[in-house]
Amino acid sequence: MESHFTINKSPVEIENTNLKESMLAENISWADLLDQTIKRNHGYLNICHEALDNHSQEDMNNKTAIKFIGKSWPENNTDIKNISYGELLYQTKMLMNGLLRLGLAKGDVLFSLSPRKPESYLVALASLRAGIVFSPLFSVFGPEPIAARMIKGNAKALFTLASFYHKKIAPIRKSLNQLTYLIIFDDDGSAKNIPNYIDFKTLLNIHLEKNDRIDLIKTSADDLALLHFTSGTTGNPKGAMHVHSSVVYHQLSGKWALNFKKDDIFWCTADPGWVTGTSYGIISPLCNGVTLIIDEAEFNAKRWYEILEKFKVTSWYSAPTAMRMLMKAGEELPKEFDFSSVQFAASVGEPLNPEVIWWVKKNLGISLHDNWWQTETGGIMISNFSVMAIKPGSMGKPLPGIEIELVKLNDTLLEKIMEPDIEGQIAIKAGWPSMFRGYLGEDERYLKCFKDGWYLTGDLAKKDEQGYFWFVGRADDVIKSSGHLIGPFEVESVLMEHPAVLEAAVIGKPDLIAGELVKGFAVLKKNYTPTDALRLDIMSFARIHLGVSIAPKEISFVDNLPKTKSGKIMRRLLKARELGLPEGDLSMLETT
Ligand code: ATP
Ligand code: MG
C-alpha cells in the first residue's frame, strides 16, 4: 500500500538525530559488540549493571532516573516522587541483598504482580541484578491467568501488594506448589491477615555490614534474565525466554529507534507487565541515562495531555489503541494544551493506521513514528527513524545490524522475495542479542520458528522500492478471497478514513464462491447513528478506495471491538463469534 503523503523532516530534525541514514546499511557484528561489553565488565554481563552502574563516571548520581506521578496528581500536586540514579542504584542493591539473604538464587523465577509503583521497578531491577529471572504479570489479570503463568513458569517467588493478594492470590495460593517466597508491599494495612509472607520494606531495609554486602551477581550473557508472556492475540500466550545479552540491544535500539538523548524526559505509556514496558519502559531508557516518567493512573485523555505539557515530555512511546482513545476524546481537548516540548514520538504494538498519524499531527502537532517488533524479538526490529521521512502506514526500515527478508515457504524450502511490493512473511536473520531463547515448556514450537538460520515471525509485509516495510497482517488473519490475499490492515485503514468510523476490524468469512469474503466491523464516532444508509455509504467508500474485490461485502456496527488487555484487536474472537465457533482462550480479553 502506498500512502498519498509523506511527512518530510525539517533540516533541524534531521540534524538532531542519533542515527545517520548511512548507518542503516552498516554491518554490525553482534558477537564482537558483546565481546567488547563483556571485556569491559571483566567477564560478565548483567542487565541491571548496564542500566545503572555505567553512569557513575558521568556523575549522574543526582540526576532524576524516575519521576513517578502518583494517582492523586494533579489534585494533589505533591504526589510526585523523584528517584535519582544514585538512589535507584543504592536501593536496588539493598533489595538485591534482601532477596539473596532470603534464599533466592540465580536462575530462580520471581513473578511480579503490581500496578505501576516505584517498588515494582525496584523489584525488577534487583531481581535482574541478582540473576533471578524476572517475570512481570499485567496487574489487571484475574486469579486464573495469574495461576496459569506462575505454574508454567515454576514461580519460586512472588512480589505483590497486600490488597492484590486477597483478591487475586488467596484463591489460587494452594495451586502454586513451587511458591516459596511471598513478598508483600503492605499498601492498605491488610498484610497482617496474610499467612507466611515477607514484608517488602523489611527486605529493603536489611542492615548489613559492609563486608557482607554483595554488589552484584555476575551473570553471563547467556543466563536467563526475563520471562515475558506474549499478548495472546492469536491463541494461548507463550512464555518467551530472554537472556542478559539483550541489554546490548536494548541500549542501542533505544538510542537509534527512539532517538534517546541525555536530556530527554521520556514517557513510555506501556505497562511493565508487557515486554514494551520493560525493554523500553525500564531498561533501555536507564541504559541511555534519560529521565523516565511513570504514571500510576490509568488512561485518561485530559491527564495524558496534562502530563505531556506539565512534565515537558520530550520523547513519547505509546500505542495505536491509546492514540485512538485520544481521538475518541475529541479535537477540542488538545487545544487547551501545549505539546511543543515533544521532540520525538513513536508507536508500537499494532498497525498504526495513517488516519491516526494525521489526526495526531493535526491536533497535537506531533509526528508519530511507527515501529514493529514482538515479545520474541525482545527489542525494536523495524522503525521509522527520526532522520527518515515518514510514509504513513509504513513500519519503516530495519535497525542497523538487523537483517530482514520477506520470505515464502515452499514445502520446506525458504524462498526470499527479491522484487518490491510483493508480500511475504517477515524473517529475521537469527543472532541479534535480544532474540528469545525459547518458549517455556514448548521446545518444538520454538524450533519450528527457525528455518535455515532465519527466525520466522508469522507476520506478513511488503517492502517498497525505497526499502520501507508495510505491514499486511498476521499470517493467521490474512483473508483469501477469489484468489486474492487480503491483508486486514489495508482494509481497516481505509474504513477508518470514512468520517463516521472510529475503529474498524475485518475478518475472512467462509463463502462458497469466493472461498472467503471480507467482513468488516465498525465502531462509529460520537454523533453518528448506525443506519442502513450509513452502512451502504461506508461500503461504497471502501469500494472506491480499495476496489470491488478487496472492499468488505458485509459490515456490522458494534459498540466495541474485542481487545486483549494490552489493547490489540482480537480478530480470532470476532471470527469465532461470527461463525459460532468455540471462542478459545479468553484470559487475555479486556472486559472493562
Ligand atoms: P500472541 O503471539 O500471543 O498471539 P501477540 O503476537 O499480539 O500475541 P506481542 O508479542 O505482544 O504478542 O505482539 C507482537 C505482534 O504485534 C507482532 O507480531 C505484530 O503482529 C503486532 N505488531 C507489533 N507492532 C506492530 C506494528 N508497528 N505494526 C503492525 N503490527 C504490529
Ligand atoms: Mg505473537
Coordinates of C-alpha atoms and ligand atoms in Angstrom, one line a residue:
M1 CA 0.0 0.0 0.0
E2 CA 1.4 3.3 -1.0
S3 CA 0.4 6.3 1.1
H4 CA -0.8 9.5 -0.5
F5 CA 1.5 11.8 1.6
T6 CA 4.9 11.6 3.1
I7 CA 5.9 13.6 6.2
N8 CA 9.3 15.1 5.4
K9 CA 11.6 16.1 8.2
S10 CA 13.0 19.6 8.6
P11 CA 16.8 20.1 8.5
V12 CA 16.7 20.7 12.3
E13 CA 15.0 17.3 12.9
I14 CA 17.5 15.6 10.7
E15 CA 20.4 17.3 12.4
N16 CA 19.1 16.3 15.8
T17 CA 19.4 12.6 15.3
N18 CA 21.5 9.8 16.8
L19 CA 21.4 7.8 13.6
K20 CA 22.5 8.8 10.1
E21 CA 20.7 7.1 7.2
S22 CA 24.0 5.6 6.0
M23 CA 24.2 3.6 9.3
L24 CA 21.1 1.5 8.2
A25 CA 23.2 -0.3 5.7
E26 CA 26.1 -0.9 8.1
N27 CA 27.0 -4.4 9.0
I28 CA 27.3 -4.9 12.8
S29 CA 29.0 -7.9 14.4
W30 CA 26.9 -8.6 17.4
A31 CA 29.4 -11.1 18.6
D32 CA 32.2 -8.5 18.6
L33 CA 30.0 -6.0 20.3
L34 CA 29.0 -8.4 23.0
D35 CA 32.7 -9.4 23.5
Q36 CA 33.7 -5.8 24.0
T37 CA 31.0 -5.2 26.6
I38 CA 31.8 -8.4 28.4
K39 CA 35.5 -7.5 28.4
R40 CA 34.7 -4.0 29.8
N41 CA 33.0 -5.8 32.7
H42 CA 35.8 -8.3 33.2
G43 CA 33.9 -11.3 32.1
Y44 CA 30.2 -10.8 33.0
L45 CA 27.1 -9.1 31.7
N46 CA 24.1 -8.1 33.7
I47 CA 21.1 -6.0 32.6
C48 CA 20.8 -4.1 35.8
H49 CA 24.5 -3.3 35.9
E50 CA 24.4 -1.9 32.4
A51 CA 21.3 0.1 33.2
L52 CA 22.5 1.7 36.5
D53 CA 26.2 1.4 37.1
N54 CA 27.7 2.6 33.9
H55 CA 26.7 6.1 34.6
S56 CA 28.8 6.7 37.7
Q57 CA 31.8 8.1 35.7
E58 CA 29.5 10.7 34.2
D59 CA 28.4 12.0 37.6
M60 CA 24.8 11.1 37.1
N61 CA 24.2 10.4 40.8
N62 CA 21.9 13.3 41.3
K63 CA 20.1 13.2 38.0
T64 CA 16.5 12.0 38.2
A65 CA 16.2 8.5 36.8
I66 CA 12.5 8.1 37.6
K67 CA 9.8 10.7 38.0
F68 CA 6.9 8.9 39.5
I69 CA 3.5 10.5 39.1
G70 CA 1.1 9.2 41.8
K71 CA -2.6 8.6 41.2
S72 CA -3.8 11.7 43.2
W73 CA -1.8 14.1 41.0
P74 CA -2.8 16.8 39.8
E75 CA -5.4 17.3 42.6
N76 CA -2.6 16.7 45.0
N77 CA 0.3 18.2 43.2
T78 CA 2.8 16.8 45.8
D79 CA 2.1 13.3 44.8
I80 CA 5.3 13.1 42.7
K81 CA 8.4 11.2 43.6
N82 CA 11.8 11.8 42.0
I83 CA 14.3 9.0 42.3
S84 CA 17.8 9.9 41.3
Y85 CA 20.2 7.4 39.5
G86 CA 22.3 7.3 42.7
E87 CA 19.3 6.5 44.9
L88 CA 18.0 4.0 42.5
L89 CA 21.3 2.1 42.4
Y90 CA 21.6 2.2 46.2
Q91 CA 18.0 0.9 46.8
T92 CA 18.4 -1.7 44.1
K93 CA 21.5 -3.1 45.8
M94 CA 19.8 -3.2 49.2
L95 CA 16.8 -5.1 47.8
M96 CA 19.1 -7.4 45.9
N97 CA 20.9 -8.3 49.1
G98 CA 17.5 -8.8 50.8
L99 CA 16.4 -11.2 48.0
L100 CA 19.6 -13.2 48.2
R101 CA 19.5 -13.3 52.0
L102 CA 16.0 -14.7 51.8
G103 CA 17.4 -17.7 49.9
L104 CA 16.6 -16.8 46.3
A105 CA 19.4 -17.7 43.9
K106 CA 20.5 -17.2 40.3
G107 CA 18.1 -18.9 37.9
D108 CA 15.1 -18.8 40.3
V109 CA 11.9 -17.2 38.8
L110 CA 10.3 -14.3 40.6
F111 CA 6.9 -13.0 39.3
S112 CA 5.7 -9.5 40.0
L113 CA 2.0 -8.6 40.1
S114 CA 1.8 -4.9 40.8
P115 CA 0.4 -1.7 39.4
R116 CA 3.0 0.9 38.4
K117 CA 4.5 1.7 41.7
P118 CA 8.1 2.7 42.5
E119 CA 8.5 -0.6 44.4
S120 CA 7.8 -2.8 41.4
Y121 CA 10.5 -1.1 39.4
L122 CA 12.9 -1.8 42.3
V123 CA 11.9 -5.4 42.3
A124 CA 12.5 -5.7 38.6
L125 CA 16.0 -4.2 38.8
A126 CA 17.0 -6.0 42.0
S127 CA 15.9 -9.4 40.5
L128 CA 17.9 -8.8 37.4
R129 CA 20.9 -7.8 39.4
A130 CA 20.7 -10.9 41.5
G131 CA 20.5 -13.1 38.4
I132 CA 16.9 -14.0 39.3
V133 CA 14.6 -14.5 36.3
F134 CA 12.1 -11.7 36.4
S135 CA 8.6 -12.3 35.0
P136 CA 6.1 -9.4 35.1
L137 CA 2.3 -10.0 35.2
F138 CA -0.1 -7.4 34.0
S139 CA -1.8 -6.1 37.1
V140 CA -5.4 -6.4 35.8
F141 CA -5.1 -10.2 35.4
G142 CA -7.6 -12.2 37.5
P143 CA -6.6 -15.3 39.5
E144 CA -6.7 -17.8 36.6
P145 CA -4.3 -16.2 34.1
I146 CA -2.0 -15.5 37.1
A147 CA -2.1 -19.1 38.2
A148 CA -1.6 -20.4 34.6
R149 CA 1.6 -18.3 34.1
M150 CA 3.0 -18.9 37.6
I151 CA 2.6 -22.6 37.4
K152 CA 4.0 -22.8 33.9
G153 CA 6.9 -20.6 35.0
N154 CA 7.8 -22.5 38.2
A155 CA 7.4 -19.4 40.3
K156 CA 9.7 -19.5 43.3
A157 CA 8.8 -16.0 44.5
L158 CA 6.0 -13.5 44.0
F159 CA 6.0 -9.8 44.7
T160 CA 2.6 -8.2 45.1
L161 CA 0.5 -5.8 47.1
A162 CA -1.5 -6.8 50.2
S163 CA -4.7 -5.6 48.5
F164 CA -4.0 -7.7 45.4
Y165 CA -3.1 -10.7 47.5
H166 CA -6.6 -11.0 49.0
K167 CA -8.4 -10.7 45.6
K168 CA -6.1 -12.5 43.3
I169 CA -3.7 -14.8 45.0
A170 CA -5.5 -16.1 48.0
P171 CA -7.9 -18.1 45.8
I172 CA -5.1 -19.8 43.9
R173 CA -2.3 -20.0 46.5
K174 CA -2.8 -23.7 47.1
S175 CA -2.1 -24.5 43.4
L176 CA 1.2 -22.6 43.5
N177 CA 3.3 -25.6 44.7
Q178 CA 6.7 -24.1 43.9
L179 CA 6.0 -20.7 45.5
T180 CA 8.4 -20.4 48.5
Y181 CA 8.6 -16.7 49.0
L182 CA 5.6 -14.4 49.0
I183 CA 6.9 -10.8 49.2
I184 CA 4.2 -8.3 50.1
F185 CA 4.1 -4.5 49.9
D186 CA 1.6 -3.5 52.5
D187 CA -0.4 -0.9 50.6
D188 CA -3.5 -0.9 52.8
G189 CA -2.5 -2.3 56.2
S190 CA -4.1 -5.7 55.5
A191 CA -0.8 -7.7 55.2
K192 CA -1.2 -8.9 58.8
N193 CA -4.0 -11.2 57.6
I194 CA -1.7 -13.0 55.1
P195 CA -0.2 -16.3 56.1
N196 CA 3.6 -16.7 55.7
Y197 CA 4.6 -13.5 53.9
I198 CA 7.8 -11.5 53.8
D199 CA 7.4 -7.7 54.2
F200 CA 8.9 -5.8 51.3
K201 CA 10.0 -2.9 53.5
T202 CA 11.9 -5.2 55.8
L203 CA 13.7 -6.8 52.8
L204 CA 14.6 -3.4 51.5
N205 CA 16.0 -2.1 54.8
I206 CA 18.1 -5.0 56.0
H207 CA 21.2 -3.6 57.6
L208 CA 24.3 -5.5 56.5
E209 CA 27.9 -4.8 57.5
K210 CA 29.9 -3.6 54.5
N211 CA 31.8 -6.8 54.2
D212 CA 28.6 -8.8 54.0
R213 CA 27.1 -6.8 51.2
I214 CA 27.1 -8.3 47.7
D215 CA 27.5 -5.8 44.9
L216 CA 26.2 -7.8 42.0
I217 CA 25.7 -11.4 40.9
K218 CA 28.0 -11.8 37.9
T219 CA 25.7 -13.3 35.3
S220 CA 26.9 -14.3 31.9
A221 CA 25.5 -13.1 28.6
D222 CA 23.5 -16.3 28.1
D223 CA 22.0 -16.5 31.6
L224 CA 18.2 -16.2 31.6
A225 CA 17.0 -12.8 32.7
L226 CA 13.4 -12.3 31.7
L227 CA 10.3 -14.4 31.1
H228 CA 7.7 -12.5 29.1
F229 CA 4.3 -13.9 28.1
T230 CA 3.0 -12.9 24.7
S231 CA -0.2 -10.9 24.4
G232 CA -2.4 -14.0 23.5
T233 CA -3.8 -12.2 20.4
T234 CA -3.7 -15.3 18.3
G235 CA -4.1 -18.1 20.9
N236 CA -2.7 -19.2 24.2
P237 CA 0.0 -16.8 25.4
K238 CA 3.5 -18.2 25.1
G239 CA 6.4 -17.7 27.6
A240 CA 9.3 -16.1 25.7
M241 CA 12.6 -16.5 27.5
H242 CA 15.2 -13.8 27.3
V243 CA 18.9 -13.6 28.4
H244 CA 21.2 -10.9 29.8
S245 CA 22.8 -10.2 26.4
S246 CA 19.6 -8.5 25.4
V247 CA 20.7 -5.4 27.2
V248 CA 23.3 -4.6 24.5
Y249 CA 20.4 -4.4 22.1
H250 CA 18.1 -2.5 24.4
Q251 CA 20.6 0.2 24.8
L252 CA 21.4 0.6 21.1
S253 CA 17.9 0.2 19.7
G254 CA 16.7 2.9 22.2
K255 CA 19.4 5.2 21.0
W256 CA 18.6 4.6 17.4
A257 CA 14.9 4.0 17.1
L258 CA 13.7 6.2 20.0
N259 CA 16.5 8.7 19.4
F260 CA 17.3 8.9 23.2
K261 CA 19.3 12.0 24.2
K262 CA 20.8 12.5 27.7
D263 CA 18.4 15.4 28.5
D264 CA 15.3 13.5 27.4
I265 CA 12.2 13.3 29.6
F266 CA 10.9 10.0 28.3
W267 CA 7.4 8.6 28.8
C268 CA 6.6 5.0 27.8
T269 CA 2.9 4.5 28.3
A270 CA 3.1 0.7 28.2
D271 CA 2.7 -1.2 31.5
P272 CA 5.8 -3.2 32.6
G273 CA 3.5 -6.2 32.5
W274 CA 4.3 -6.3 28.8
V275 CA 7.6 -6.5 27.0
T276 CA 7.5 -2.9 25.8
G277 CA 7.1 -1.7 29.4
T278 CA 10.3 -3.5 30.5
S279 CA 12.5 -3.3 27.4
Y280 CA 11.7 0.4 26.7
G281 CA 9.8 1.3 29.9
I282 CA 12.7 0.4 32.2
I283 CA 15.9 -1.0 30.7
S284 CA 16.6 1.0 27.6
P285 CA 15.9 4.5 28.9
L286 CA 18.0 3.8 32.0
C287 CA 20.9 2.4 29.9
N288 CA 20.7 5.7 27.9
G289 CA 20.7 7.8 31.0
V290 CA 17.4 9.6 30.4
T291 CA 14.7 10.6 32.9
L292 CA 11.8 8.2 32.9
I293 CA 8.2 9.3 33.6
I294 CA 6.0 6.8 35.2
D295 CA 2.3 7.4 35.7
E296 CA 0.5 5.3 38.2
A297 CA -3.0 6.1 36.9
E298 CA -5.0 4.5 34.1
F299 CA -5.7 6.2 30.8
N300 CA -7.5 9.5 30.8
A301 CA -7.1 11.8 27.8
K302 CA -7.0 15.0 29.8
R303 CA -4.5 13.6 32.2
W304 CA -2.3 12.4 29.4
Y305 CA -2.3 15.8 27.8
E306 CA -1.5 17.4 31.2
I307 CA 1.4 15.1 31.7
L308 CA 2.9 15.8 28.3
E309 CA 2.6 19.5 29.0
K310 CA 3.5 19.8 32.7
F311 CA 6.4 17.5 32.7
K312 CA 7.7 18.7 29.4
V313 CA 8.0 15.3 28.0
T314 CA 10.5 15.3 25.1
S315 CA 10.1 11.7 23.9
W316 CA 7.0 9.7 24.0
Y317 CA 6.4 6.0 23.2
S318 CA 2.8 4.8 23.0
A319 CA 0.4 2.5 21.1
P320 CA -2.2 2.9 18.3
T321 CA -5.0 1.9 20.7
A322 CA -4.1 4.7 23.1
M323 CA -4.0 7.2 20.1
R324 CA -7.5 6.0 19.1
M325 CA -8.7 6.7 22.6
L326 CA -7.3 10.2 22.4
M327 CA -9.2 10.6 19.1
K328 CA -12.3 9.4 20.8
A329 CA -11.9 12.2 23.3
G330 CA -12.3 14.7 20.5
E331 CA -10.5 17.6 18.9
E332 CA -11.4 20.4 21.4
L333 CA -9.5 19.0 24.4
P334 CA -5.9 19.0 22.9
K335 CA -6.4 22.7 22.0
E336 CA -6.1 23.5 25.8
F337 CA -2.5 22.2 25.9
D338 CA 0.9 22.9 24.7
F339 CA 2.8 19.9 23.3
S340 CA 5.8 21.8 22.0
S341 CA 8.3 20.0 24.3
V342 CA 7.7 16.7 22.5
Q343 CA 10.6 16.2 20.0
F344 CA 10.1 12.6 19.2
A345 CA 7.1 10.2 19.4
A346 CA 6.8 6.6 18.5
S347 CA 4.1 3.9 18.5
V348 CA 4.1 0.1 18.6
G349 CA 2.0 -3.0 19.2
E350 CA -0.5 -2.8 16.4
P351 CA -0.7 -1.4 12.9
L352 CA -0.7 2.3 13.0
N353 CA -3.3 3.5 10.6
P354 CA -2.4 6.6 8.5
E355 CA -5.6 8.2 9.8
V356 CA -4.2 8.1 13.3
I357 CA -0.9 9.7 12.3
W358 CA -2.7 12.5 10.5
W359 CA -5.0 13.1 13.5
V360 CA -2.1 13.3 15.9
K361 CA -0.2 15.6 13.6
K362 CA -3.1 17.9 13.1
N363 CA -4.3 18.1 16.7
L364 CA -1.2 17.6 18.8
G365 CA 1.4 18.8 16.2
I366 CA 3.4 15.6 16.8
S367 CA 4.8 13.2 14.2
L368 CA 4.2 9.6 15.2
H369 CA 6.9 7.2 14.2
D370 CA 5.7 3.6 13.9
N371 CA 7.9 0.7 14.8
W372 CA 7.5 -3.0 14.7
W373 CA 8.7 -5.8 17.0
Q374 CA 7.4 -8.8 19.0
T375 CA 7.8 -10.2 22.5
E376 CA 10.0 -12.8 20.9
T377 CA 12.4 -10.2 19.3
G378 CA 13.0 -8.5 22.7
G379 CA 13.6 -5.2 21.0
I380 CA 12.5 -2.9 18.1
M381 CA 13.4 -4.5 14.7
I382 CA 11.8 -2.2 12.2
S383 CA 11.4 1.5 12.7
N384 CA 10.7 4.9 11.3
F385 CA 13.8 6.7 12.5
S386 CA 13.9 10.4 13.3
V387 CA 16.1 11.0 10.4
M388 CA 13.8 9.5 7.8
A389 CA 10.7 10.9 6.1
I390 CA 7.6 9.2 7.5
K391 CA 5.5 7.3 5.0
P392 CA 2.2 7.0 7.0
G393 CA 1.1 3.3 7.0
S394 CA 4.7 2.0 6.8
M395 CA 6.6 0.5 9.7
G396 CA 9.9 1.9 8.5
K397 CA 13.2 0.1 7.9
P398 CA 15.2 -2.5 9.8
L399 CA 17.6 -1.3 12.5
P400 CA 21.3 -1.4 11.9
G401 CA 22.6 -4.9 12.3
I402 CA 19.2 -6.4 11.8
E403 CA 18.9 -8.4 8.6
I404 CA 15.3 -8.8 7.4
E405 CA 13.9 -10.6 4.3
L406 CA 10.4 -11.3 3.2
V407 CA 10.1 -15.0 2.5
K408 CA 7.7 -17.6 1.3
L409 CA 7.8 -21.2 2.5
N410 CA 7.5 -23.7 -0.4
D411 CA 7.1 -27.0 1.2
T412 CA 10.2 -26.9 3.4
L413 CA 12.2 -24.5 1.2
L414 CA 12.7 -20.9 2.2
E415 CA 12.3 -18.6 -0.8
K416 CA 13.4 -15.0 -0.5
I417 CA 11.3 -12.4 -2.2
M418 CA 13.5 -10.1 -4.1
E419 CA 11.0 -7.8 -6.1
P420 CA 9.4 -4.9 -4.4
D421 CA 5.8 -4.7 -3.3
I422 CA 5.3 -8.5 -3.1
E423 CA 4.0 -9.8 0.2
G424 CA 5.9 -12.4 2.2
Q425 CA 6.5 -13.4 5.8
I426 CA 8.9 -11.2 7.8
A427 CA 12.0 -13.3 8.5
I428 CA 14.9 -12.1 10.7
K429 CA 18.4 -13.4 10.5
A430 CA 18.9 -15.2 13.8
G431 CA 21.6 -14.0 16.2
W432 CA 20.7 -10.4 17.4
P433 CA 21.4 -10.1 21.2
S434 CA 17.8 -9.8 22.4
M435 CA 16.5 -12.7 20.4
F436 CA 14.3 -15.0 22.6
R437 CA 16.0 -18.3 23.6
G438 CA 12.9 -20.5 23.9
Y439 CA 9.2 -20.8 24.5
L440 CA 8.8 -22.0 28.1
G441 CA 7.9 -25.7 28.0
E442 CA 7.4 -25.7 24.2
D443 CA 10.7 -26.6 22.7
E444 CA 9.2 -28.0 19.5
R445 CA 7.2 -24.8 18.9
Y446 CA 10.4 -22.8 19.4
L447 CA 12.4 -24.8 16.9
K448 CA 9.6 -24.6 14.3
C449 CA 10.1 -20.8 14.3
F450 CA 13.5 -21.2 12.7
K451 CA 14.5 -22.2 9.2
D452 CA 18.0 -22.1 7.7
G453 CA 19.1 -19.6 10.3
W454 CA 16.1 -17.3 9.9
Y455 CA 13.5 -16.6 12.6
L456 CA 10.0 -16.7 11.0
T457 CA 7.8 -14.1 12.7
G458 CA 4.4 -15.1 11.5
D459 CA 3.7 -11.6 10.2
L460 CA 3.2 -10.7 6.6
A461 CA 4.6 -7.5 5.0
K462 CA 5.6 -5.9 1.7
K463 CA 8.8 -3.9 1.0
D464 CA 8.7 -0.9 -1.3
E465 CA 11.5 0.3 -3.7
Q466 CA 13.0 2.5 -1.0
G467 CA 13.2 -0.3 1.5
Y468 CA 10.3 0.7 3.7
F469 CA 8.3 -2.2 5.1
W470 CA 4.5 -2.2 5.0
F471 CA 2.5 -4.4 7.4
V472 CA -0.1 -6.6 5.7
G473 CA -1.4 -8.7 8.6
R474 CA -0.6 -11.7 10.8
A475 CA -0.4 -14.8 8.7
D476 CA -3.4 -16.1 10.7
D477 CA -5.5 -13.1 9.9
V478 CA -4.9 -12.8 6.2
I479 CA -8.1 -13.3 4.1
K480 CA -8.1 -15.4 0.9
S481 CA -10.8 -14.2 -1.3
S482 CA -11.3 -15.2 -5.0
G483 CA -7.6 -15.8 -5.4
H484 CA -6.5 -12.5 -3.7
L485 CA -4.7 -12.4 -0.4
I486 CA -6.1 -9.5 1.5
G487 CA -4.3 -8.0 4.5
P488 CA -6.8 -6.7 7.2
F489 CA -4.6 -3.7 7.9
E490 CA -5.1 -2.1 4.5
V491 CA -8.9 -2.6 4.6
E492 CA -9.2 -1.4 8.2
S493 CA -7.1 1.7 7.4
V494 CA -9.5 2.7 4.6
L495 CA -12.6 2.1 6.7
M496 CA -11.1 4.4 9.3
E497 CA -10.7 7.2 6.7
H498 CA -14.5 7.3 6.4
P499 CA -15.7 10.3 8.5
A500 CA -18.1 8.2 10.6
V501 CA -15.7 5.4 11.6
L502 CA -13.7 5.5 14.8
E503 CA -12.3 1.9 14.7
A504 CA -12.6 -1.0 12.4
A505 CA -11.6 -4.7 12.1
V506 CA -12.1 -7.1 9.3
I507 CA -12.1 -10.9 9.1
G508 CA -12.5 -13.6 6.4
K509 CA -15.9 -15.3 6.4
P510 CA -16.2 -18.6 4.6
D511 CA -18.0 -18.2 1.2
L512 CA -18.9 -20.9 -1.2
I513 CA -17.9 -19.0 -4.3
A514 CA -15.1 -16.7 -3.2
G515 CA -13.5 -19.0 -0.5
E516 CA -13.7 -16.2 2.0
L517 CA -15.4 -12.9 1.8
V518 CA -14.3 -9.8 3.7
K519 CA -16.5 -8.9 6.6
G520 CA -16.0 -5.6 8.5
F521 CA -16.9 -4.5 12.0
A522 CA -17.0 -0.8 12.6
V523 CA -17.3 1.3 15.8
L524 CA -18.8 4.7 14.9
K525 CA -17.7 8.1 16.2
K526 CA -19.9 10.0 18.6
N527 CA -22.9 11.7 16.9
Y528 CA -23.2 9.0 14.2
T529 CA -26.2 6.6 14.2
P530 CA -25.9 3.1 12.8
T531 CA -28.3 3.1 9.9
D532 CA -28.5 1.0 6.7
A533 CA -27.8 4.1 4.7
L534 CA -24.6 4.7 6.6
R535 CA -23.6 1.1 6.2
L536 CA -24.1 1.4 2.4
D537 CA -22.2 4.7 2.3
I538 CA -19.2 3.1 4.1
M539 CA -19.2 0.1 1.8
S540 CA -19.3 2.2 -1.3
F541 CA -16.5 4.4 0.2
A542 CA -14.4 1.3 0.7
R543 CA -15.2 0.1 -2.9
I544 CA -14.0 3.4 -4.3
H545 CA -10.7 3.3 -2.4
L546 CA -10.0 -0.5 -2.4
G547 CA -11.7 -1.9 -5.4
V548 CA -14.6 -4.3 -5.5
S549 CA -12.6 -7.5 -4.9
I550 CA -11.0 -6.2 -1.6
A551 CA -13.7 -4.0 -0.1
P552 CA -15.9 -5.6 2.6
K553 CA -19.0 -7.3 1.4
E554 CA -20.6 -7.0 4.8
I555 CA -20.3 -4.5 7.6
S556 CA -21.7 -4.8 11.1
F557 CA -21.8 -1.9 13.5
V558 CA -20.5 -2.7 17.0
D559 CA -20.1 -0.7 20.2
N560 CA -16.6 -2.0 20.9
L561 CA -14.1 -4.3 19.3
P562 CA -12.8 -7.2 21.4
K563 CA -9.3 -6.4 22.5
T564 CA -6.5 -8.0 24.5
K565 CA -5.7 -6.5 27.8
S566 CA -2.8 -4.9 26.0
G567 CA -5.2 -3.2 23.6
K568 CA -4.8 -5.4 20.5
I569 CA -7.8 -6.2 18.4
M570 CA -8.7 -10.0 18.7
R571 CA -9.8 -10.8 15.2
R572 CA -9.8 -14.5 16.0
L573 CA -12.6 -13.8 18.5
L574 CA -14.6 -11.7 16.1
K575 CA -14.3 -14.6 13.6
A576 CA -15.3 -17.3 16.2
R577 CA -18.3 -15.3 17.2
E578 CA -19.4 -14.6 13.6
L579 CA -19.1 -18.3 12.7
G580 CA -20.5 -19.6 16.0
L581 CA -17.2 -21.4 16.8
P582 CA -15.6 -22.0 20.2
E583 CA -14.1 -18.8 21.5
G584 CA -10.8 -20.3 22.6
D585 CA -8.5 -18.8 25.3
L586 CA -10.2 -15.7 26.6
S587 CA -7.9 -15.0 29.5
M588 CA -6.4 -12.0 27.7
L589 CA -9.8 -10.5 26.7
E590 CA -10.2 -6.9 28.0
T591 CA -13.5 -6.9 29.8
T592 CA -13.9 -3.4 31.3
Ligands
ATP1 P1 0.4 -13.9 20.6 O1 1.7 -14.1 20.0 O2 0.2 -14.5 21.9 O3 -0.7 -14.1 19.6 P2 0.9 -11.1 20.1 O4 1.6 -11.5 18.8 O5 -0.1 -10.0 19.9 O6 0.3 -12.3 20.8 P3 3.1 -9.5 21.1 O7 4.4 -10.1 21.0 O8 2.8 -8.6 22.2 O9 2.0 -10.6 21.1 O10 2.8 -8.7 19.8 C1 3.6 -8.7 18.6 C2 2.7 -8.6 17.4 O11 2.1 -7.3 17.4 C3 3.5 -8.6 16.1 O12 3.8 -10.0 15.7 C4 2.5 -7.9 15.2 O13 1.5 -8.8 14.7 C5 1.9 -6.9 16.1 N1 2.6 -5.6 15.9 C6 3.5 -5.0 16.8 N2 3.9 -3.8 16.3 C7 3.3 -3.6 15.1 C8 3.3 -2.6 14.2 N3 4.0 -1.5 14.3 N4 2.5 -2.7 13.1 C9 1.8 -3.8 12.9 N5 1.7 -4.8 13.8 C10 2.5 -4.7 14.9
MG2 MG 2.8 -13.2 18.5

